């Protein structure tokens, strides 16, 4: 199991253990996931990288307890995942904020639902400072830019102090400058808090900029093709030679997987009875 680097804060996140997980949507259909085994140390940042159809989002939903796997099990902090929990939070591409509420009210929603409304005022103030929105607490969320709305969603996700935070391509709809700022800040915040972070992305550069490990998934069915440790400094930028080398390494693995999928033989067709033929008696 990977260990934390000497630059890491003491982890407050949970360890993640994925054991033999597979999933199939309906009988007779090809598995979406097959034999996924993965161990993640507390406080680590892991990126799931793969083409569409490789099961990245399915796996994330299983980790969150939104889908029960057809096979295997997931453990977070030693407890088996059997359903949703405030200790496991997902941030999606859309921030899904309540448009009639202020920034502070949206951030405090999770605390209210968790029965922790009494601590909301002080906690929300700290979170808004953490995501650099302290001056916008009373602003209606409809008045914010897309990047600012994602920062509100991030603060809301962190409000309940999850042991595991999952990101399902939350920056893909943002412009390049806003996306780069959030990639940097989300990693920095997760490291500061010691939160275990799992990121789903199509973007190889994003994986190198944010993650400690890149898990490359093959498709048909979704399975782990490569587990790449990224030994990079905390301060990362696209122009850094070490980051460029990591991007090239992930890309080589990604392209090798894609080439293997293209070379794989197609499954044999299943014979079907001809329409209109009467049954023999």
PDB file of C-alpha atoms in Angstrom:
ATOM      1  CA  UNK A   1       0.000   0.000   0.000  1.00  0.00           C
ATOM      2  CA  UNK A   2       1.365   3.435  -0.873  1.00  0.00           C
ATOM      3  CA  UNK A   3       2.545   5.522   2.039  1.00  0.00           C
ATOM      4  CA  UNK A   4       2.340   9.242   2.596  1.00  0.00           C
ATOM      5  CA  UNK A   5       5.316  11.340   1.540  1.00  0.00           C
ATOM      6  CA  UNK A   6       7.374  13.343   3.989  1.00  0.00           C
ATOM      7  CA  UNK A   7       5.689  16.489   2.638  1.00  0.00           C
ATOM      8  CA  UNK A   8       2.196  15.307   3.607  1.00  0.00           C
ATOM      9  CA  UNK A   9       0.183  16.527   6.607  1.00  0.00           C
ATOM     10  CA  UNK A  10      -0.987  13.966   9.168  1.00  0.00           C
ATOM     11  CA  UNK A  11      -3.929  12.289   7.349  1.00  0.00           C
ATOM     12  CA  UNK A  12      -7.461  12.755   8.656  1.00  0.00           C
ATOM     13  CA  UNK A  13      -9.057  10.954   5.710  1.00  0.00           C
ATOM     14  CA  UNK A  14      -9.900   7.271   5.650  1.00  0.00           C
ATOM     15  CA  UNK A  15      -8.145   4.392   3.975  1.00  0.00           C
ATOM     16  CA  UNK A  16     -10.003   2.952   0.972  1.00  0.00           C
ATOM     17  CA  UNK A  17     -10.038  -0.741   0.091  1.00  0.00           C
ATOM     18  CA  UNK A  18     -11.689  -2.029  -3.101  1.00  0.00           C
ATOM     19  CA  UNK A  19     -11.787  -5.827  -3.130  1.00  0.00           C
ATOM     20  CA  UNK A  20     -12.788  -7.812  -6.201  1.00  0.00           C
ATOM     21  CA  UNK A  21     -15.441  -5.319  -7.275  1.00  0.00           C
ATOM     22  CA  UNK A  22     -17.420  -6.037 -10.398  1.00  0.00           C
ATOM     23  CA  UNK A  23     -20.682  -4.666 -11.710  1.00  0.00           C
ATOM     24  CA  UNK A  24     -23.157  -5.572 -14.422  1.00  0.00           C
ATOM     25  CA  UNK A  25     -26.178  -3.488 -15.441  1.00  0.00           C
ATOM     26  CA  UNK A  26     -28.812  -6.147 -16.050  1.00  0.00           C
ATOM     27  CA  UNK A  27     -28.639  -9.836 -16.904  1.00  0.00           C
ATOM     28  CA  UNK A  28     -26.868 -10.881 -20.055  1.00  0.00           C
ATOM     29  CA  UNK A  29     -25.071  -7.553 -20.483  1.00  0.00           C
ATOM     30  CA  UNK A  30     -21.302  -7.181 -20.551  1.00  0.00           C
ATOM     31  CA  UNK A  31     -19.874  -6.243 -17.126  1.00  0.00           C
ATOM     32  CA  UNK A  32     -19.244  -2.538 -16.641  1.00  0.00           C
ATOM     33  CA  UNK A  33     -16.491  -3.410 -14.133  1.00  0.00           C
ATOM     34  CA  UNK A  34     -14.531  -6.595 -13.525  1.00  0.00           C
ATOM     35  CA  UNK A  35     -12.227  -7.635 -10.654  1.00  0.00           C
ATOM     36  CA  UNK A  36     -11.270  -4.176  -9.393  1.00  0.00           C
ATOM     37  CA  UNK A  37      -8.732  -4.396  -6.552  1.00  0.00           C
ATOM     38  CA  UNK A  38      -7.264  -1.174  -5.175  1.00  0.00           C
ATOM     39  CA  UNK A  39      -5.843   0.071  -1.875  1.00  0.00           C
ATOM     40  CA  UNK A  40      -5.617   3.807  -1.129  1.00  0.00           C
ATOM     41  CA  UNK A  41      -3.846   5.182   1.956  1.00  0.00           C
ATOM     42  CA  UNK A  42      -5.504   7.852   4.131  1.00  0.00           C
ATOM     43  CA  UNK A  43      -4.994  11.335   2.703  1.00  0.00           C
ATOM     44  CA  UNK A  44      -3.819  10.180  -0.731  1.00  0.00           C
ATOM     45  CA  UNK A  45      -5.095  11.703  -3.989  1.00  0.00           C
ATOM     46  CA  UNK A  46      -5.898   9.145  -6.697  1.00  0.00           C
ATOM     47  CA  UNK A  47      -7.040   9.810 -10.270  1.00  0.00           C
ATOM     48  CA  UNK A  48      -9.115   7.312 -12.254  1.00  0.00           C
ATOM     49  CA  UNK A  49      -8.222   7.840 -15.925  1.00  0.00           C
ATOM     50  CA  UNK A  50      -9.899   6.151 -18.870  1.00  0.00           C
ATOM     51  CA  UNK A  51     -11.952   6.497 -21.997  1.00  0.00           C
ATOM     52  CA  UNK A  52     -15.732   6.715 -21.974  1.00  0.00           C
ATOM     53  CA  UNK A  53     -17.125   3.276 -21.164  1.00  0.00           C
ATOM     54  CA  UNK A  54     -14.260   2.232 -18.896  1.00  0.00           C
ATOM     55  CA  UNK A  55     -16.470   2.312 -15.797  1.00  0.00           C
ATOM     56  CA  UNK A  56     -14.888   5.314 -14.048  1.00  0.00           C
ATOM     57  CA  UNK A  57     -18.150   6.905 -12.952  1.00  0.00           C
ATOM     58  CA  UNK A  58     -19.703   3.526 -12.114  1.00  0.00           C
ATOM     59  CA  UNK A  59     -16.799   2.813  -9.787  1.00  0.00           C
ATOM     60  CA  UNK A  60     -17.119   6.245  -8.183  1.00  0.00           C
ATOM     61  CA  UNK A  61     -20.833   5.692  -7.570  1.00  0.00           C
ATOM     62  CA  UNK A  62     -20.037   2.338  -5.954  1.00  0.00           C
ATOM     63  CA  UNK A  63     -17.494   4.018  -3.651  1.00  0.00           C
ATOM     64  CA  UNK A  64     -20.144   6.579  -2.690  1.00  0.00           C
ATOM     65  CA  UNK A  65     -22.695   3.864  -1.923  1.00  0.00           C
ATOM     66  CA  UNK A  66     -25.025   5.054  -4.690  1.00  0.00           C
ATOM     67  CA  UNK A  67     -24.730   1.707  -6.502  1.00  0.00           C
ATOM     68  CA  UNK A  68     -24.355  -1.711  -4.899  1.00  0.00           C
ATOM     69  CA  UNK A  69     -21.725  -3.760  -6.795  1.00  0.00           C
ATOM     70  CA  UNK A  70     -22.703  -7.072  -8.372  1.00  0.00           C
ATOM     71  CA  UNK A  71     -19.536  -8.616  -6.929  1.00  0.00           C
ATOM     72  CA  UNK A  72     -16.923  -7.752  -4.320  1.00  0.00           C
ATOM     73  CA  UNK A  73     -16.971  -5.081  -1.631  1.00  0.00           C
ATOM     74  CA  UNK A  74     -15.663  -1.617  -0.768  1.00  0.00           C
ATOM     75  CA  UNK A  75     -14.369  -0.614   2.673  1.00  0.00           C
ATOM     76  CA  UNK A  76     -13.766   2.967   3.800  1.00  0.00           C
ATOM     77  CA  UNK A  77     -12.047   3.371   7.145  1.00  0.00           C
ATOM     78  CA  UNK A  78     -12.523  -0.360   7.729  1.00  0.00           C
ATOM     79  CA  UNK A  79     -16.321  -0.171   7.335  1.00  0.00           C
ATOM     80  CA  UNK A  80     -18.080  -1.868   4.446  1.00  0.00           C
ATOM     81  CA  UNK A  81     -19.901   0.532   2.116  1.00  0.00           C
ATOM     82  CA  UNK A  82     -23.576  -0.439   1.948  1.00  0.00           C
ATOM     83  CA  UNK A  83     -25.197   2.905   1.103  1.00  0.00           C
ATOM     84  CA  UNK A  84     -24.668   6.672   1.055  1.00  0.00           C
ATOM     85  CA  UNK A  85     -23.013   8.354   4.048  1.00  0.00           C
ATOM     86  CA  UNK A  86     -21.979  11.924   4.961  1.00  0.00           C
ATOM     87  CA  UNK A  87     -18.471  10.527   5.415  1.00  0.00           C
ATOM     88  CA  UNK A  88     -18.312   9.961   1.615  1.00  0.00           C
ATOM     89  CA  UNK A  89     -19.171  12.955  -0.563  1.00  0.00           C
ATOM     90  CA  UNK A  90     -19.289  13.292  -4.370  1.00  0.00           C
ATOM     91  CA  UNK A  91     -18.760  16.549  -6.299  1.00  0.00           C
ATOM     92  CA  UNK A  92     -20.259  16.359  -9.776  1.00  0.00           C
ATOM     93  CA  UNK A  93     -19.686  18.411 -12.929  1.00  0.00           C
ATOM     94  CA  UNK A  94     -22.737  20.547 -12.139  1.00  0.00           C
ATOM     95  CA  UNK A  95     -22.511  22.362  -8.778  1.00  0.00           C
ATOM     96  CA  UNK A  96     -26.278  21.857  -8.162  1.00  0.00           C
ATOM     97  CA  UNK A  97     -26.644  24.880  -5.885  1.00  0.00           C
ATOM     98  CA  UNK A  98     -30.017  26.147  -4.692  1.00  0.00           C
ATOM     99  CA  UNK A  99     -30.492  29.360  -6.699  1.00  0.00           C
ATOM    100  CA  UNK A 100     -32.712  31.167  -4.171  1.00  0.00           C
ATOM    101  CA  UNK A 101     -30.086  30.857  -1.426  1.00  0.00           C
ATOM    102  CA  UNK A 102     -26.947  32.823  -0.656  1.00  0.00           C
ATOM    103  CA  UNK A 103     -23.431  31.442  -0.838  1.00  0.00           C
ATOM    104  CA  UNK A 104     -23.299  30.903   2.938  1.00  0.00           C
ATOM    105  CA  UNK A 105     -26.708  29.225   3.022  1.00  0.00           C
ATOM    106  CA  UNK A 106     -25.725  26.773   0.288  1.00  0.00           C
ATOM    107  CA  UNK A 107     -22.481  25.895   2.068  1.00  0.00           C
ATOM    108  CA  UNK A 108     -24.345  25.274   5.341  1.00  0.00           C
ATOM    109  CA  UNK A 109     -26.913  22.894   3.830  1.00  0.00           C
ATOM    110  CA  UNK A 110     -24.934  19.739   4.539  1.00  0.00           C
ATOM    111  CA  UNK A 111     -24.510  20.686   8.181  1.00  0.00           C
ATOM    112  CA  UNK A 112     -28.235  21.337   8.508  1.00  0.00           C
ATOM    113  CA  UNK A 113     -29.101  17.953   6.998  1.00  0.00           C
ATOM    114  CA  UNK A 114     -26.582  16.259   9.300  1.00  0.00           C
ATOM    115  CA  UNK A 115     -28.191  17.860  12.369  1.00  0.00           C
ATOM    116  CA  UNK A 116     -25.214  20.152  12.958  1.00  0.00           C
ATOM    117  CA  UNK A 117     -26.920  23.478  12.271  1.00  0.00           C
ATOM    118  CA  UNK A 118     -25.724  24.978  15.559  1.00  0.00           C
ATOM    119  CA  UNK A 119     -22.119  24.988  14.355  1.00  0.00           C
ATOM    120  CA  UNK A 120     -22.952  26.223  10.847  1.00  0.00           C
ATOM    121  CA  UNK A 121     -22.093  29.916  11.275  1.00  0.00           C
ATOM    122  CA  UNK A 122     -18.487  29.433  12.424  1.00  0.00           C
ATOM    123  CA  UNK A 123     -17.897  26.414  10.180  1.00  0.00           C
ATOM    124  CA  UNK A 124     -19.231  28.151   7.064  1.00  0.00           C
ATOM    125  CA  UNK A 125     -17.042  31.196   7.680  1.00  0.00           C
ATOM    126  CA  UNK A 126     -13.957  28.975   7.910  1.00  0.00           C
ATOM    127  CA  UNK A 127     -14.892  27.093   4.734  1.00  0.00           C
ATOM    128  CA  UNK A 128     -15.526  30.236   2.713  1.00  0.00           C
ATOM    129  CA  UNK A 129     -12.112  31.499   3.739  1.00  0.00           C
ATOM    130  CA  UNK A 130     -10.615  28.155   2.725  1.00  0.00           C
ATOM    131  CA  UNK A 131     -12.059  28.418  -0.809  1.00  0.00           C
ATOM    132  CA  UNK A 132     -11.363  32.176  -1.104  1.00  0.00           C
ATOM    133  CA  UNK A 133     -15.020  33.273  -1.096  1.00  0.00           C
ATOM    134  CA  UNK A 134     -15.161  34.983   2.306  1.00  0.00           C
ATOM    135  CA  UNK A 135     -16.211  38.285   0.715  1.00  0.00           C
ATOM    136  CA  UNK A 136     -19.162  36.709  -1.114  1.00  0.00           C
ATOM    137  CA  UNK A 137     -20.969  35.023   1.780  1.00  0.00           C
ATOM    138  CA  UNK A 138     -24.211  36.992   1.324  1.00  0.00           C
ATOM    139  CA  UNK A 139     -24.190  37.012  -2.479  1.00  0.00           C
ATOM    140  CA  UNK A 140     -26.865  35.021  -4.329  1.00  0.00           C
ATOM    141  CA  UNK A 141     -25.234  32.053  -6.043  1.00  0.00           C
ATOM    142  CA  UNK A 142     -26.841  32.975  -9.369  1.00  0.00           C
ATOM    143  CA  UNK A 143     -24.595  36.060  -9.469  1.00  0.00           C
ATOM    144  CA  UNK A 144     -21.391  33.983  -9.356  1.00  0.00           C
ATOM    145  CA  UNK A 145     -19.178  32.767 -12.173  1.00  0.00           C
ATOM    146  CA  UNK A 146     -18.947  29.045 -12.968  1.00  0.00           C
ATOM    147  CA  UNK A 147     -15.642  28.731 -11.110  1.00  0.00           C
ATOM    148  CA  UNK A 148     -17.017  30.511  -8.057  1.00  0.00           C
ATOM    149  CA  UNK A 149     -20.056  28.229  -8.046  1.00  0.00           C
ATOM    150  CA  UNK A 150     -17.761  25.196  -8.060  1.00  0.00           C
ATOM    151  CA  UNK A 151     -15.898  26.673  -5.098  1.00  0.00           C
ATOM    152  CA  UNK A 152     -19.230  26.961  -3.263  1.00  0.00           C
ATOM    153  CA  UNK A 153     -19.932  23.313  -4.118  1.00  0.00           C
ATOM    154  CA  UNK A 154     -16.483  22.358  -2.818  1.00  0.00           C
ATOM    155  CA  UNK A 155     -17.047  24.220   0.461  1.00  0.00           C
ATOM    156  CA  UNK A 156     -20.452  22.534   0.823  1.00  0.00           C
ATOM    157  CA  UNK A 157     -18.824  19.120   0.207  1.00  0.00           C
ATOM    158  CA  UNK A 158     -16.170  19.794   2.865  1.00  0.00           C
ATOM    159  CA  UNK A 159     -18.646  21.143   5.443  1.00  0.00           C
ATOM    160  CA  UNK A 160     -19.421  17.713   6.895  1.00  0.00           C
ATOM    161  CA  UNK A 161     -15.691  16.835   7.040  1.00  0.00           C
ATOM    162  CA  UNK A 162     -15.874  13.763   4.793  1.00  0.00           C
ATOM    163  CA  UNK A 163     -13.256  11.061   5.159  1.00  0.00           C
ATOM    164  CA  UNK A 164     -13.459  10.456   1.391  1.00  0.00           C
ATOM    165  CA  UNK A 165     -14.138  13.179  -1.201  1.00  0.00           C
ATOM    166  CA  UNK A 166     -14.871  12.088  -4.778  1.00  0.00           C
ATOM    167  CA  UNK A 167     -14.766  14.349  -7.832  1.00  0.00           C
ATOM    168  CA  UNK A 168     -16.624  13.277 -10.990  1.00  0.00           C
ATOM    169  CA  UNK A 169     -15.058  15.576 -13.627  1.00  0.00           C
ATOM    170  CA  UNK A 170     -16.201  18.724 -11.793  1.00  0.00           C
ATOM    171  CA  UNK A 171     -13.948  21.090 -13.782  1.00  0.00           C
ATOM    172  CA  UNK A 172     -14.624  19.873 -17.332  1.00  0.00           C
ATOM    173  CA  UNK A 173     -17.144  22.628 -18.176  1.00  0.00           C
ATOM    174  CA  UNK A 174     -14.902  25.478 -16.959  1.00  0.00           C
ATOM    175  CA  UNK A 175     -12.529  27.656 -18.972  1.00  0.00           C
ATOM    176  CA  UNK A 176      -8.835  26.750 -18.933  1.00  0.00           C
ATOM    177  CA  UNK A 177      -7.727  29.448 -16.466  1.00  0.00           C
ATOM    178  CA  UNK A 178     -10.494  28.711 -13.942  1.00  0.00           C
ATOM    179  CA  UNK A 179      -9.919  24.973 -14.288  1.00  0.00           C
ATOM    180  CA  UNK A 180      -6.172  25.341 -13.622  1.00  0.00           C
ATOM    181  CA  UNK A 181      -6.816  27.437 -10.503  1.00  0.00           C
ATOM    182  CA  UNK A 182      -9.294  24.911  -9.111  1.00  0.00           C
ATOM    183  CA  UNK A 183      -7.031  21.959  -9.891  1.00  0.00           C
ATOM    184  CA  UNK A 184      -4.280  23.618  -7.864  1.00  0.00           C
ATOM    185  CA  UNK A 185      -6.508  24.782  -5.013  1.00  0.00           C
ATOM    186  CA  UNK A 186      -8.515  21.572  -4.576  1.00  0.00           C
ATOM    187  CA  UNK A 187      -5.353  19.510  -4.256  1.00  0.00           C
ATOM    188  CA  UNK A 188      -3.869  22.028  -1.808  1.00  0.00           C
ATOM    189  CA  UNK A 189      -7.047  22.031   0.308  1.00  0.00           C
ATOM    190  CA  UNK A 190      -7.261  18.230   0.347  1.00  0.00           C
ATOM    191  CA  UNK A 191      -3.619  18.002   1.428  1.00  0.00           C
ATOM    192  CA  UNK A 192      -4.074  20.654   4.099  1.00  0.00           C
ATOM    193  CA  UNK A 193      -7.076  18.821   5.554  1.00  0.00           C
ATOM    194  CA  UNK A 194      -5.631  15.347   4.993  1.00  0.00           C
ATOM    195  CA  UNK A 195      -8.766  14.303   3.063  1.00  0.00           C
ATOM    196  CA  UNK A 196      -8.623  11.163   0.917  1.00  0.00           C
ATOM    197  CA  UNK A 197      -9.502  12.242  -2.625  1.00  0.00           C
ATOM    198  CA  UNK A 198     -10.571  10.167  -5.639  1.00  0.00           C
ATOM    199  CA  UNK A 199     -10.830  12.005  -8.951  1.00  0.00           C
ATOM    200  CA  UNK A 200     -12.459  10.808 -12.184  1.00  0.00           C
ATOM    201  CA  UNK A 201     -11.062  12.474 -15.301  1.00  0.00           C
ATOM    202  CA  UNK A 202     -10.526  12.096 -19.057  1.00  0.00           C
ATOM    203  CA  UNK A 203      -7.787  14.723 -18.793  1.00  0.00           C
ATOM    204  CA  UNK A 204      -4.307  13.211 -18.480  1.00  0.00           C
ATOM    205  CA  UNK A 205      -2.735  16.566 -17.558  1.00  0.00           C
ATOM    206  CA  UNK A 206      -5.320  17.021 -14.789  1.00  0.00           C
ATOM    207  CA  UNK A 207      -4.366  13.637 -13.353  1.00  0.00           C
ATOM    208  CA  UNK A 208      -0.677  14.636 -13.266  1.00  0.00           C
ATOM    209  CA  UNK A 209      -1.416  18.030 -11.718  1.00  0.00           C
ATOM    210  CA  UNK A 210      -3.694  16.733  -8.962  1.00  0.00           C
ATOM    211  CA  UNK A 211      -2.919  13.122  -8.085  1.00  0.00           C
ATOM    212  CA  UNK A 212      -0.389  11.017  -6.195  1.00  0.00           C
ATOM    213  CA  UNK A 213      -1.374   8.002  -8.326  1.00  0.00           C
ATOM    214  CA  UNK A 214      -2.998   7.569 -11.728  1.00  0.00           C
ATOM    215  CA  UNK A 215      -5.144   4.454 -12.153  1.00  0.00           C
ATOM    216  CA  UNK A 216      -5.573   3.790 -15.883  1.00  0.00           C
ATOM    217  CA  UNK A 217      -8.759   1.859 -16.680  1.00  0.00           C
ATOM    218  CA  UNK A 218      -9.356  -0.290 -19.754  1.00  0.00           C
ATOM    219  CA  UNK A 219     -12.857  -0.814 -21.105  1.00  0.00           C
ATOM    220  CA  UNK A 220     -14.972  -3.751 -22.211  1.00  0.00           C
ATOM    221  CA  UNK A 221     -15.221  -4.552 -19.278  1.00  0.00           C
ATOM    222  CA  UNK A 222     -13.802  -1.792 -17.080  1.00  0.00           C
ATOM    223  CA  UNK A 223     -10.682  -3.028 -15.296  1.00  0.00           C
ATOM    224  CA  UNK A 224      -7.394  -1.667 -13.965  1.00  0.00           C
ATOM    225  CA  UNK A 225      -4.724  -1.687 -16.679  1.00  0.00           C
ATOM    226  CA  UNK A 226      -2.037   0.327 -14.849  1.00  0.00           C
ATOM    227  CA  UNK A 227      -1.381   1.819 -11.402  1.00  0.00           C
ATOM    228  CA  UNK A 228       1.167   4.628 -11.775  1.00  0.00           C
ATOM    229  CA  UNK A 229       2.783   6.344  -8.775  1.00  0.00           C
ATOM    230  CA  UNK A 230       3.412  10.052  -9.488  1.00  0.00           C
ATOM    231  CA  UNK A 231       6.432  11.203  -7.501  1.00  0.00           C
ATOM    232  CA  UNK A 232       5.954  14.940  -7.993  1.00  0.00           C
ATOM    233  CA  UNK A 233       6.408  17.999  -5.772  1.00  0.00           C
ATOM    234  CA  UNK A 234       3.392  19.690  -4.204  1.00  0.00           C
ATOM    235  CA  UNK A 235       3.871  22.812  -6.345  1.00  0.00           C
ATOM    236  CA  UNK A 236       3.062  21.692  -9.884  1.00  0.00           C
ATOM    237  CA  UNK A 237       2.651  23.456 -13.218  1.00  0.00           C
ATOM    238  CA  UNK A 238       2.249  22.265 -16.793  1.00  0.00           C
ATOM    239  CA  UNK A 239       5.615  23.762 -17.781  1.00  0.00           C
ATOM    240  CA  UNK A 240       7.575  21.775 -15.177  1.00  0.00           C
ATOM    241  CA  UNK A 241       9.764  19.026 -16.698  1.00  0.00           C
ATOM    242  CA  UNK A 242       8.734  16.537 -13.997  1.00  0.00           C
ATOM    243  CA  UNK A 243       5.045  17.180 -14.660  1.00  0.00           C
ATOM    244  CA  UNK A 244       5.592  16.889 -18.428  1.00  0.00           C
ATOM    245  CA  UNK A 245       7.338  13.541 -17.873  1.00  0.00           C
ATOM    246  CA  UNK A 246       4.444  12.307 -15.719  1.00  0.00           C
ATOM    247  CA  UNK A 247       1.923  13.363 -18.385  1.00  0.00           C
ATOM    248  CA  UNK A 248       3.933  11.503 -21.036  1.00  0.00           C
ATOM    249  CA  UNK A 249       4.091   8.397 -18.835  1.00  0.00           C
ATOM    250  CA  UNK A 250       0.323   8.370 -18.227  1.00  0.00           C
ATOM    251  CA  UNK A 251      -0.318   9.018 -21.940  1.00  0.00           C
ATOM    252  CA  UNK A 252       1.879   6.074 -22.985  1.00  0.00           C
ATOM    253  CA  UNK A 253      -0.055   3.790 -20.672  1.00  0.00           C
ATOM    254  CA  UNK A 254      -3.381   5.227 -21.820  1.00  0.00           C
ATOM    255  CA  UNK A 255      -2.475   4.810 -25.502  1.00  0.00           C
ATOM    256  CA  UNK A 256      -1.210   1.252 -24.949  1.00  0.00           C
ATOM    257  CA  UNK A 257      -4.553   0.380 -23.363  1.00  0.00           C
ATOM    258  CA  UNK A 258      -6.456   1.999 -26.239  1.00  0.00           C
ATOM    259  CA  UNK A 259      -4.341   0.139 -28.817  1.00  0.00           C
ATOM    260  CA  UNK A 260      -5.006  -3.148 -27.043  1.00  0.00           C
ATOM    261  CA  UNK A 261      -8.738  -2.493 -27.063  1.00  0.00           C
ATOM    262  CA  UNK A 262      -8.689  -1.743 -30.808  1.00  0.00           C
ATOM    263  CA  UNK A 263      -6.761  -4.970 -31.486  1.00  0.00           C
ATOM    264  CA  UNK A 264      -9.063  -7.146 -29.379  1.00  0.00           C
ATOM    265  CA  UNK A 265     -11.292  -9.454 -31.445  1.00  0.00           C
ATOM    266  CA  UNK A 266     -14.974  -8.677 -31.513  1.00  0.00           C
ATOM    267  CA  UNK A 267     -17.201 -11.133 -29.643  1.00  0.00           C
ATOM    268  CA  UNK A 268     -18.869 -13.790 -31.775  1.00  0.00           C
ATOM    269  CA  UNK A 269     -22.451 -12.932 -32.705  1.00  0.00           C
ATOM    270  CA  UNK A 270     -25.184 -14.773 -30.844  1.00  0.00           C
ATOM    271  CA  UNK A 271     -27.322 -16.852 -33.247  1.00  0.00           C
ATOM    272  CA  UNK A 272     -30.924 -15.655 -33.385  1.00  0.00           C
ATOM    273  CA  UNK A 273     -33.925 -17.394 -34.939  1.00  0.00           C
ATOM    274  CA  UNK A 274     -35.038 -15.989 -38.281  1.00  0.00           C
ATOM    275  CA  UNK A 275     -38.198 -13.889 -38.069  1.00  0.00           C
ATOM    276  CA  UNK A 276     -41.288 -15.468 -39.524  1.00  0.00           C
ATOM    277  CA  UNK A 277     -40.139 -19.085 -39.276  1.00  0.00           C
ATOM    278  CA  UNK A 278     -42.715 -21.329 -37.663  1.00  0.00           C
ATOM    279  CA  UNK A 279     -41.635 -23.550 -34.829  1.00  0.00           C
ATOM    280  CA  UNK A 280     -41.227 -27.209 -35.648  1.00  0.00           C
ATOM    281  CA  UNK A 281     -43.671 -29.466 -33.796  1.00  0.00           C
TER     282      UNK A 281
END
